[in-house]
Short mmCIF file of C-alpha atoms and ligand atoms in Angstrom, two decimals:
data_model
loop_
_atom_site.label_atom_id
_atom_site.label_comp_id
_atom_site.label_asym_id
_atom_site.label_seq_id
_atom_site.Cartn_x
_atom_site.Cartn_y
_atom_site.Cartn_z
CA MET A 1 -7.47 -27.50 5.18
CA SER A 2 -7.34 -27.14 0.87
CA SER A 3 -8.13 -23.33 0.00
CA GLU A 4 -9.45 -22.32 -3.42
CA LEU A 5 -9.78 -19.12 -5.98
CA ILE A 6 -13.05 -18.09 -5.74
CA CYS A 7 -14.96 -15.68 -7.95
CA PHE A 8 -15.31 -12.33 -5.95
CA ASN A 9 -18.78 -11.48 -8.33
CA ALA A 10 -21.72 -12.25 -5.82
CA ALA A 11 -23.78 -13.53 -9.31
CA CYS A 12 -21.12 -15.68 -10.41
CA ARG A 13 -18.99 -17.54 -7.03
CA ALA A 14 -17.37 -20.21 -9.49
CA ARG A 15 -14.36 -22.03 -7.69
CA TYR A 16 -11.46 -23.20 -9.15
CA PRO A 17 -8.55 -24.47 -7.67
CA ILE A 18 -5.93 -22.45 -6.15
CA ASP A 19 -2.85 -23.94 -8.25
CA ALA A 20 -4.76 -23.05 -11.43
CA VAL A 21 -3.55 -20.22 -13.32
CA LEU A 22 -5.62 -17.50 -13.22
CA TYR A 23 -5.71 -13.62 -12.58
CA THR A 24 -9.23 -13.31 -13.31
CA CYS A 25 -13.10 -15.55 -13.49
CA PRO A 26 -12.92 -17.15 -16.62
CA ARG A 27 -16.90 -17.73 -16.30
CA CYS A 28 -17.54 -14.09 -15.68
CA GLY A 29 -14.43 -12.23 -16.00
CA GLY A 30 -14.68 -11.67 -11.96
CA LEU A 31 -11.89 -10.65 -9.83
CA LEU A 32 -11.22 -13.48 -7.97
CA GLU A 33 -10.14 -14.33 -4.05
CA VAL A 34 -8.39 -16.60 -1.88
CA SER A 35 -11.12 -18.45 0.05
CA PRO A 36 -11.27 -17.56 3.94
CA PRO A 37 -8.65 -18.94 6.39
CA VAL A 38 -10.23 -21.07 9.16
CA ILE A 39 -9.44 -20.55 12.59
CA GLU A 40 -11.08 -22.32 15.98
CA ARG A 41 -9.29 -21.44 18.62
CA ALA A 42 -8.65 -17.32 18.60
CA GLY A 43 -6.80 -17.16 21.14
CA GLU A 44 -4.35 -19.61 20.81
CA MET A 45 -3.57 -18.41 17.80
CA LYS A 46 -2.60 -14.69 19.09
CA THR A 47 -0.74 -16.95 21.91
CA LEU A 48 1.37 -18.88 18.81
CA TRP A 49 2.10 -16.00 16.57
CA ARG A 50 3.11 -14.02 19.48
CA GLN A 51 5.54 -16.52 20.91
CA ARG A 52 6.81 -16.57 17.42
CA ARG A 53 8.02 -12.72 17.55
CA THR A 54 11.14 -14.20 19.78
CA SER A 55 12.15 -17.58 17.08
CA ASN A 56 14.92 -17.05 14.90
CA GLY A 57 13.08 -19.53 11.93
CA ALA A 58 13.01 -17.60 8.82
CA LEU A 59 9.29 -18.18 7.96
CA ASP A 60 8.65 -16.87 12.28
CA GLN A 61 10.56 -13.84 11.49
CA SER A 62 8.48 -12.85 8.38
CA GLY A 63 6.13 -10.39 9.53
CA VAL A 64 3.51 -12.51 6.95
CA TRP A 65 4.79 -15.92 7.70
CA ARG A 66 4.29 -15.20 11.34
CA TYR A 67 0.81 -15.49 10.17
CA ARG A 68 1.14 -18.02 7.76
CA GLU A 69 -2.25 -19.05 9.33
CA PHE A 70 -4.54 -16.93 7.89
CA LEU A 71 -3.16 -17.09 4.37
CA PRO A 72 -4.50 -20.93 3.65
CA PHE A 73 -3.24 -20.89 0.08
CA LEU A 74 0.17 -22.88 0.72
CA ASP A 75 1.03 -26.40 2.64
CA ASP A 76 4.26 -25.78 1.97
CA PHE A 77 6.42 -23.65 3.07
CA SER A 78 10.19 -24.68 2.17
CA GLY A 79 10.12 -22.74 -0.79
CA VAL A 80 8.74 -19.47 0.71
CA VAL A 81 11.60 -17.02 0.03
CA THR A 82 11.67 -13.82 2.75
CA LEU A 83 13.41 -10.91 3.64
CA ARG A 84 12.07 -10.37 6.47
CA GLU A 85 9.29 -8.46 5.31
CA GLY A 86 6.67 -6.64 7.37
CA ASN A 87 7.70 -5.92 11.38
CA THR A 88 6.58 -2.43 10.86
CA PRO A 89 5.81 0.38 13.47
CA LEU A 90 3.30 1.66 14.96
CA LEU A 91 4.23 5.04 15.77
CA GLU A 92 3.18 7.89 18.01
CA ALA A 93 2.07 10.89 15.60
CA PRO A 94 0.74 13.98 17.83
CA ARG A 95 1.83 17.01 15.96
CA ALA A 96 0.33 15.04 13.45
CA ALA A 97 -3.15 14.47 14.98
CA ARG A 98 -3.23 17.96 15.95
CA TYR A 99 -2.76 19.14 12.46
CA ALA A 100 -5.67 16.91 11.79
CA GLY A 101 -7.85 17.56 14.36
CA THR A 102 -8.28 13.58 15.73
CA GLY A 103 -7.90 12.76 19.43
CA ARG A 104 -5.26 10.06 18.29
CA LEU A 105 -3.45 9.18 15.44
CA VAL A 106 -0.75 6.69 14.90
CA PHE A 107 0.70 5.86 11.75
CA LYS A 108 1.90 1.91 10.81
CA HIS A 109 4.82 2.90 8.39
CA GLN A 110 4.63 0.84 5.75
CA GLY A 111 8.11 2.37 4.24
CA PHE A 112 10.13 -0.06 7.11
CA ASN A 113 10.13 -2.58 4.71
CA PRO A 114 13.06 -4.07 3.18
CA THR A 115 12.47 -2.35 -0.55
CA GLY A 116 10.46 0.35 1.03
CA SER A 117 7.05 0.38 0.77
CA PHE A 118 4.03 -2.05 1.54
CA LYS A 119 4.32 -4.03 -1.43
CA ASP A 120 6.88 -6.47 -0.01
CA ASN A 121 3.72 -7.95 2.12
CA GLY A 122 2.08 -9.64 -1.06
CA MET A 123 5.43 -9.95 -3.12
CA THR A 124 6.26 -12.20 -0.24
CA CYS A 125 3.21 -13.94 -1.18
CA GLY A 126 2.99 -13.54 -4.90
CA VAL A 127 6.26 -15.21 -5.61
CA ALA A 128 5.63 -18.05 -3.48
CA GLN A 129 2.97 -18.86 -5.83
CA ALA A 130 4.50 -17.91 -8.69
CA LEU A 131 7.08 -20.76 -7.18
CA ARG A 132 4.96 -23.42 -6.86
CA LEU A 133 3.88 -22.69 -10.14
CA LYS A 134 7.25 -23.89 -11.40
CA MET A 135 6.68 -20.22 -13.24
CA THR A 136 10.59 -18.96 -14.40
CA ARG A 137 9.32 -15.09 -15.25
CA VAL A 138 7.35 -12.84 -12.74
CA ALA A 139 6.04 -9.38 -14.38
CA CYS A 140 4.49 -6.08 -13.63
CA VAL A 141 2.93 -2.66 -14.50
CA SER A 142 4.20 -0.14 -11.65
CA THR A 143 4.01 3.14 -10.63
CA GLY A 144 7.92 2.51 -9.40
CA ASN A 145 6.90 0.97 -5.45
CA THR A 146 5.72 -3.00 -6.93
CA SER A 147 8.38 -3.47 -9.77
CA ALA A 148 10.88 -2.24 -6.70
CA SER A 149 9.59 -5.59 -4.88
CA MET A 150 9.07 -7.37 -7.62
CA ALA A 151 12.61 -7.32 -8.76
CA ALA A 152 14.12 -8.00 -5.21
CA TYR A 153 12.28 -10.86 -4.67
CA ALA A 154 12.15 -12.23 -7.94
CA SER A 155 15.77 -12.04 -7.94
CA ALA A 156 15.91 -13.84 -4.05
CA ALA A 157 13.87 -16.80 -5.42
CA GLY A 158 15.78 -16.59 -8.43
CA LEU A 159 13.44 -15.60 -10.73
CA GLN A 160 13.55 -13.22 -13.85
CA PRO A 161 12.05 -10.34 -13.33
CA VAL A 162 10.47 -8.58 -16.33
CA ILE A 163 8.65 -5.03 -15.62
CA PHE A 164 6.76 -2.34 -17.78
CA ILE A 165 6.89 0.74 -16.26
CA PRO A 166 5.44 4.66 -17.92
CA HIS A 167 7.82 6.23 -19.20
CA GLY A 168 8.92 9.49 -17.46
CA ASN A 169 6.54 9.25 -14.75
CA ILE A 170 7.96 6.75 -12.34
CA SER A 171 10.58 8.02 -9.20
CA TYR A 172 14.47 7.65 -9.71
CA GLY A 173 14.81 6.40 -6.47
CA LYS A 174 12.74 3.32 -7.19
CA LEU A 175 13.72 3.12 -10.92
CA ALA A 176 17.10 2.66 -9.33
CA GLN A 177 15.81 0.07 -7.01
CA ALA A 178 15.00 -2.14 -10.15
CA LEU A 179 17.98 -1.62 -12.29
CA GLU A 180 19.57 -2.62 -9.01
CA TYR A 181 18.00 -5.32 -8.23
CA GLY A 182 18.36 -7.47 -11.66
CA ALA A 183 15.00 -6.36 -13.66
CA MET A 184 14.05 -6.81 -16.71
CA THR A 185 12.98 -3.02 -16.63
CA LEU A 186 11.20 -2.11 -20.02
CA GLN A 187 9.77 1.45 -19.94
CA VAL A 188 6.93 2.23 -21.81
CA GLU A 189 5.35 4.90 -23.90
CA ALA A 190 1.79 4.86 -22.38
CA ASN A 191 0.34 5.84 -18.58
CA PHE A 192 -0.36 2.45 -16.18
CA ASP A 193 -3.90 1.99 -16.99
CA GLU A 194 -2.65 1.33 -20.78
CA ILE A 195 0.44 -0.83 -19.88
CA LEU A 196 -1.48 -2.82 -17.64
CA ALA A 197 -3.88 -3.94 -20.75
CA LEU A 198 -0.69 -5.17 -22.87
CA VAL A 199 0.87 -7.00 -19.77
CA ARG A 200 -1.48 -8.67 -19.64
CA VAL A 201 -2.05 -10.15 -23.30
CA LEU A 202 2.27 -10.78 -23.02
CA ALA A 203 2.16 -12.24 -19.87
CA GLU A 204 -0.74 -14.72 -20.86
CA GLN A 205 1.06 -15.29 -23.98
CA LEU A 206 4.39 -15.84 -23.50
CA GLY A 207 3.55 -17.79 -20.09
CA ILE A 208 4.96 -15.11 -17.62
CA TYR A 209 3.29 -15.06 -14.40
CA LEU A 210 1.81 -12.02 -13.39
CA LEU A 211 2.31 -10.27 -9.80
CA ASN A 212 0.15 -7.48 -10.45
CA SER A 213 -2.57 -6.60 -7.27
CA ILE A 214 -4.65 -8.52 -9.84
CA ASN A 215 -3.11 -11.71 -8.16
CA PRO A 216 -5.08 -12.64 -5.60
CA PHE A 217 -2.51 -13.90 -3.49
CA ARG A 218 -0.20 -10.47 -3.29
CA ILE A 219 -3.74 -9.59 -1.69
CA GLU A 220 -3.57 -12.29 0.59
CA GLY A 221 0.29 -10.98 2.30
CA GLN A 222 -1.21 -7.45 2.62
CA LYS A 223 -3.79 -8.92 4.63
CA THR A 224 -0.87 -8.86 6.78
CA ILE A 225 -0.49 -5.39 7.26
CA MET A 226 -4.00 -4.86 9.15
CA VAL A 227 -2.90 -8.47 11.23
CA GLU A 228 0.01 -7.20 12.44
CA MET A 229 -1.43 -4.05 12.90
CA MET A 230 -4.26 -5.41 15.29
CA ASP A 231 -1.46 -7.75 17.19
CA GLN A 232 0.74 -5.02 17.92
CA ARG A 233 -2.64 -3.46 19.33
CA ASP A 234 -3.34 -6.16 20.94
CA TRP A 235 -6.51 -6.89 19.11
CA ASN A 236 -8.66 -3.68 20.40
CA PRO A 237 -9.49 -2.35 16.72
CA PRO A 238 -9.30 1.71 15.82
CA ASP A 239 -12.76 3.73 14.82
CA TRP A 240 -10.26 4.18 11.56
CA VAL A 241 -7.79 3.40 9.25
CA VAL A 242 -7.11 5.67 6.46
CA LEU A 243 -5.01 4.72 2.87
CA PRO A 244 -4.50 6.02 0.04
CA GLY A 245 -5.71 4.51 -3.02
CA GLY A 246 -4.25 4.13 -6.13
CA ASN A 247 -5.24 0.27 -7.77
CA LEU A 248 -6.74 -0.47 -4.76
CA GLY A 249 -5.58 -3.54 -4.01
CA ASN A 250 -4.58 -2.54 -0.71
CA THR A 251 -8.33 -1.01 0.12
CA ALA A 252 -8.77 -4.64 -0.80
CA ALA A 253 -7.50 -6.10 1.49
CA PHE A 254 -7.05 -4.34 5.01
CA GLY A 255 -11.41 -4.83 4.02
CA LYS A 256 -10.72 -8.96 3.36
CA ALA A 257 -8.46 -9.22 6.05
CA LEU A 258 -10.74 -7.17 8.90
CA ARG A 259 -14.30 -9.09 7.41
CA GLU A 260 -11.67 -12.20 8.14
CA MET A 261 -10.49 -11.43 11.60
CA ARG A 262 -13.97 -10.87 12.49
CA GLU A 263 -15.29 -14.28 10.95
CA CYS A 264 -12.25 -15.42 13.12
CA GLY A 265 -12.91 -13.70 16.34
CA LEU A 266 -9.54 -12.21 16.63
CA ILE A 267 -10.94 -8.59 16.04
CA PRO A 268 -14.52 -8.05 18.14
CA ARG A 269 -15.97 -4.80 15.34
CA LEU A 270 -14.35 -3.74 11.78
CA PRO A 271 -12.80 -0.28 11.91
CA ARG A 272 -14.67 2.15 8.95
CA LEU A 273 -11.68 2.47 5.81
CA ALA A 274 -11.49 5.92 4.65
CA VAL A 275 -9.57 5.83 1.36
CA ILE A 276 -7.52 8.63 -0.49
CA GLN A 277 -6.76 9.62 -3.69
CA ALA A 278 -5.71 13.02 -5.64
CA GLU A 279 -7.80 15.41 -7.08
CA GLY A 280 -6.49 14.12 -10.53
CA ALA A 281 -6.99 10.79 -9.96
CA ALA A 282 -9.93 9.95 -7.79
CA PRO A 283 -12.49 7.70 -9.90
CA PHE A 284 -12.75 5.35 -7.03
CA GLN A 285 -13.52 8.73 -4.94
CA ALA A 286 -16.37 9.97 -7.17
CA LEU A 287 -18.44 7.04 -7.62
CA VAL A 288 -18.53 6.69 -3.50
CA GLU A 289 -19.65 9.82 -3.60
CA ALA A 290 -22.05 9.63 -6.16
CA GLY A 291 -23.35 6.36 -3.73
CA GLY A 292 -21.66 3.59 -5.39
CA ALA A 293 -24.52 2.26 -7.89
CA GLY A 294 -23.11 1.55 -10.54
CA LYS A 295 -19.94 1.01 -12.35
CA LEU A 296 -16.06 2.71 -12.26
CA GLU A 297 -15.92 5.72 -14.71
CA PRO A 298 -12.54 5.85 -15.49
CA VAL A 299 -9.92 8.74 -15.10
CA LYS A 300 -8.12 8.51 -19.00
CA LYS A 301 -5.65 10.97 -18.32
CA PRO A 302 -4.98 10.56 -14.52
CA GLU A 303 -2.60 13.02 -13.03
CA THR A 304 -0.71 13.66 -9.59
CA LEU A 305 2.64 14.15 -8.63
CA ALA A 306 2.05 11.44 -6.10
CA THR A 307 3.12 9.54 -9.06
CA ALA A 308 2.23 5.83 -7.33
CA ILE A 309 -1.34 6.63 -6.78
CA ARG A 310 -1.50 8.56 -10.85
CA ILE A 311 -4.34 5.59 -11.91
CA GLY A 312 -7.42 6.51 -13.52
CA ASP A 313 -9.35 3.03 -13.96
CA PRO A 314 -8.11 0.64 -10.83
CA VAL A 315 -8.53 -2.82 -11.44
CA SER A 316 -9.56 -3.84 -7.68
CA TRP A 317 -12.31 -1.42 -7.51
CA PRO A 318 -15.66 -3.73 -6.97
CA LYS A 319 -13.76 -5.33 -3.93
CA ALA A 320 -12.90 -1.84 -3.05
CA LEU A 321 -16.27 -0.53 -3.04
CA HIS A 322 -17.36 -3.67 -1.38
CA GLU A 323 -15.09 -3.20 2.15
CA VAL A 324 -15.94 0.35 1.94
CA MET A 325 -19.73 -0.30 2.16
CA THR A 326 -18.94 -3.00 3.93
CA SER A 327 -17.28 -0.77 7.04
CA GLY A 328 -19.03 2.17 6.66
CA GLY A 329 -16.24 3.89 5.12
CA ALA A 330 -14.93 6.77 3.44
CA THR A 331 -13.60 8.32 0.35
CA ALA A 332 -11.91 12.12 -0.25
CA LYS A 333 -9.52 13.04 -3.27
CA VAL A 334 -7.01 16.18 -1.82
CA SER A 335 -5.21 18.07 -3.59
CA GLU A 336 -1.69 18.96 -4.57
CA GLN A 337 -1.20 21.68 -2.21
CA GLU A 338 -2.62 19.17 0.68
CA ILE A 339 -0.60 16.60 0.01
CA ALA A 340 2.50 18.68 0.09
CA ASP A 341 1.72 20.32 3.27
CA ALA A 342 0.61 17.36 4.81
CA LYS A 343 3.71 15.39 3.99
CA ALA A 344 6.28 18.49 5.35
CA GLN A 345 3.75 18.00 8.23
CA ILE A 346 4.94 13.62 8.82
CA GLY A 347 8.62 14.92 8.24
CA LEU A 348 8.28 17.37 11.37
CA CYS A 349 6.81 14.61 12.96
CA GLY A 350 10.56 12.95 12.28
CA ILE A 351 8.60 9.90 10.96
CA GLY A 352 8.11 11.52 7.18
CA CYS A 353 7.39 9.23 3.67
CA GLU A 354 6.78 9.56 0.04
CA PRO A 355 3.39 11.60 -1.42
CA ALA A 356 1.50 8.81 -1.80
CA SER A 357 1.57 8.38 1.34
CA ALA A 358 0.77 12.26 2.62
CA ALA A 359 -2.76 11.73 1.30
CA THR A 360 -3.51 9.48 4.18
CA LEU A 361 -3.29 12.39 6.64
CA ALA A 362 -4.43 15.34 4.12
CA GLY A 363 -7.41 13.15 3.40
CA LEU A 364 -7.82 13.22 7.30
CA ARG A 365 -7.88 16.81 7.84
CA GLN A 366 -10.72 16.60 5.03
CA LEU A 367 -12.58 14.62 6.90
CA ARG A 368 -12.67 15.90 10.43
CA GLU A 369 -13.08 18.94 8.67
CA ARG A 370 -16.03 17.41 7.33
CA GLY A 371 -16.83 15.71 10.31
CA VAL A 372 -17.20 12.77 8.68
CA ILE A 373 -14.41 11.37 11.12
CA GLU A 374 -15.15 12.88 14.98
CA ARG A 375 -13.06 14.40 16.98
CA GLY A 376 -11.68 12.06 18.95
CA ALA A 377 -11.48 9.17 16.69
CA ASP A 378 -8.64 6.85 17.32
CA VAL A 379 -7.15 7.07 14.09
CA VAL A 380 -4.16 4.49 12.64
CA ALA A 381 -3.47 6.53 9.10
CA VAL A 382 -0.63 3.78 6.94
CA LEU A 383 2.19 5.55 5.73
CA THR A 384 2.56 2.93 2.83
CA GLY A 385 5.84 3.92 1.49
CA ASN A 386 9.25 5.29 2.32
CA LEU A 387 11.07 9.32 2.14
CA LEU A 388 13.48 8.11 0.25
CA LYS A 389 11.44 6.96 -2.49
CA ASP A 390 11.37 10.53 -4.12
CA PRO A 391 13.74 12.87 -2.76
CA ASP A 392 13.69 14.74 -5.72
CA TYR A 393 9.65 16.49 -4.53
CA ILE A 394 10.98 16.93 -1.22
CA TYR A 395 13.80 19.34 -2.25
CA LYS A 396 11.62 21.22 -4.55
CA TYR A 397 8.91 21.74 -2.15
CA HIS A 398 11.38 22.69 0.47
CA THR A 399 13.32 25.45 -1.89
CA GLY A 400 9.57 26.80 -3.35
CA ARG A 401 10.13 24.65 -6.76
CA LEU A 402 7.33 22.76 -6.73
CA GLU A 403 4.48 22.95 -9.06
CA THR A 404 1.51 20.84 -9.75
CA PRO A 405 0.96 18.78 -13.47
CA GLY A 406 -1.29 21.74 -14.69
CA GLY A 407 1.78 23.82 -13.66
CA GLU A 408 0.39 25.76 -10.90
CA PRO A 409 3.02 27.10 -8.12
CA ILE A 410 2.97 25.30 -4.59
CA ARG A 411 2.98 27.39 -2.16
CA PRO A 412 6.11 25.56 0.62
CA THR A 413 4.14 26.31 3.69
CA PHE A 414 6.05 24.41 5.84
CA GLY A 415 9.44 24.83 3.63
CA ASN A 416 13.25 24.18 4.83
CA GLN A 417 15.51 25.85 2.74
CA PRO A 418 19.36 25.14 2.95
CA VAL A 419 21.07 28.13 3.65
CA VAL A 420 24.92 29.03 1.41
CA VAL A 421 26.93 30.34 4.23
CA PRO A 422 30.51 31.57 3.81
CA ASN A 423 33.29 29.97 5.62
CA ASP A 424 33.58 32.60 8.48
CA PRO A 425 32.76 31.16 12.00
CA VAL A 426 31.29 35.12 13.08
CA ARG A 427 28.74 34.99 10.15
CA ILE A 428 27.33 31.81 11.11
CA ALA A 429 27.22 32.04 14.69
CA GLU A 430 25.21 35.27 14.09
CA LEU A 431 22.78 33.40 11.61
CA LEU A 432 22.46 30.44 13.96
CA GLU A 433 22.13 33.27 16.86
CA SER A 434 19.43 34.93 15.27
CA ARG A 435 17.47 31.80 13.82
CA ARG A 436 16.95 30.07 17.11
CA GLY A 437 14.40 27.75 17.63
N1 LIG B 501 0.94 4.39 -2.02
C1 LIG B 501 2.17 3.78 -2.39
C2 LIG B 501 3.81 4.09 -2.18
C3 LIG B 501 1.75 3.03 -3.65
O1 LIG B 501 3.01 2.67 -4.02
C4 LIG B 501 1.31 2.40 -3.99
C5 LIG B 501 0.43 1.65 -5.68
C6 LIG B 501 -0.50 3.18 -3.60
C7 LIG B 501 -0.09 4.00 -2.21
C8 LIG B 501 -1.47 2.41 -4.50
O2 LIG B 501 -2.06 1.29 -3.47
O3 LIG B 501 -2.65 0.65 -5.72
O4 LIG B 501 -3.10 -0.80 -3.64
O5 LIG B 501 -4.73 1.06 -4.04
N2 LIG B 501 1.13 1.55 -6.30
C9 LIG B 501 1.63 0.54 -7.10
C10 LIG B 501 2.68 0.38 -7.44
C11 LIG B 501 0.59 0.98 -8.40
O6 LIG B 501 2.38 0.11 -9.07
O7 LIG B 501 3.98 0.33 -7.50
P1 LIG B 501 -3.01 0.54 -3.98
#
């Protein structure tokens, strides 16, 4: 079967060859998507995918390529570079469920990926397409995780990674990864949205392949987060899937995956999607709250300590809007305090995540309080990035030094101060006894 690129704009739907170097529709400027997979025997496919978990083949060991029939854009897999991405666990979190006030809460933790975020699921596909197109350089603008992931996959594949990041606004953990993985790293004095506009022009001019989530092949890879989740649940959909929203590529990917799984007969119904944004960077929440008609109004100066989602003009909003509406979903915006406290609660589950990921628990709690999500709901929340991505934030929270971008103090509600002690066994023993848990 040969797949195609299709314009997402319902009024256009122009079709292009799968190997055209395009990011948006030349006819109408709309976003592009890969044509859907055709799976005739859902039951046999489920068995095959399950069997591959015991295989030692590189593609089978990848939590992305194991589901390759669901990503129909390649017909030759010999050039695929995998770091064994995906394979991320579903973790029960009763304590976090109590905090949110829901019946059942399970975290799908994408921070277990090779570079510590969900970007790896998409990047292995984006890089596979770059290789197929015989590109030699790849580029992205990033709030940190995309660049870390792209640097790793491009270097593993022998391509040159060129990354653009907002100067001073990404965490050191992520910057360090990009440097270590050998990316040519440009720190631009502008915000994410401004840099994306710049990179789109430069990529075209210099023939560099763009690997932001506007790239439809990245979206194909990120679909497998939902496929793997369903596989792990024996194809029983939860009531809700909650995720953070920044540039909205993941929302687009999850919605596409869920619809396609239903159309192929892999799942009986769609879960509802809940997209959570930070208060200072919530243009999508505003659009959905207003009924979803019209265009997204960008936030000019987005601000949040959850720097991964510090985006004011999300590229994939038309796709994300379609997916939230189709699934009967919801949105919420959460404060810096809510994010910080939810993050500490996820830590206390022994799980941990980076700030943007914690927006999910904060948003779930809010949607429960507002009655949008019912008490007994079966919820999967996606933790997008690893705890160690942003240690600075954690240390400041627990020691009472975290401030909002506007300079307001954030309360260490669940703070855990380290204690300085003298080298004295008696005093230390007294202290430990007085603090017995
Ligand atoms: N969570 C984390 C940890 C992220 O890094 C991102 C996005 C998101 C959530 C939001 O996902 O953009 O698909 O809505 N990070 C991008 C980056 C923008 O450059 O790493 P989205």
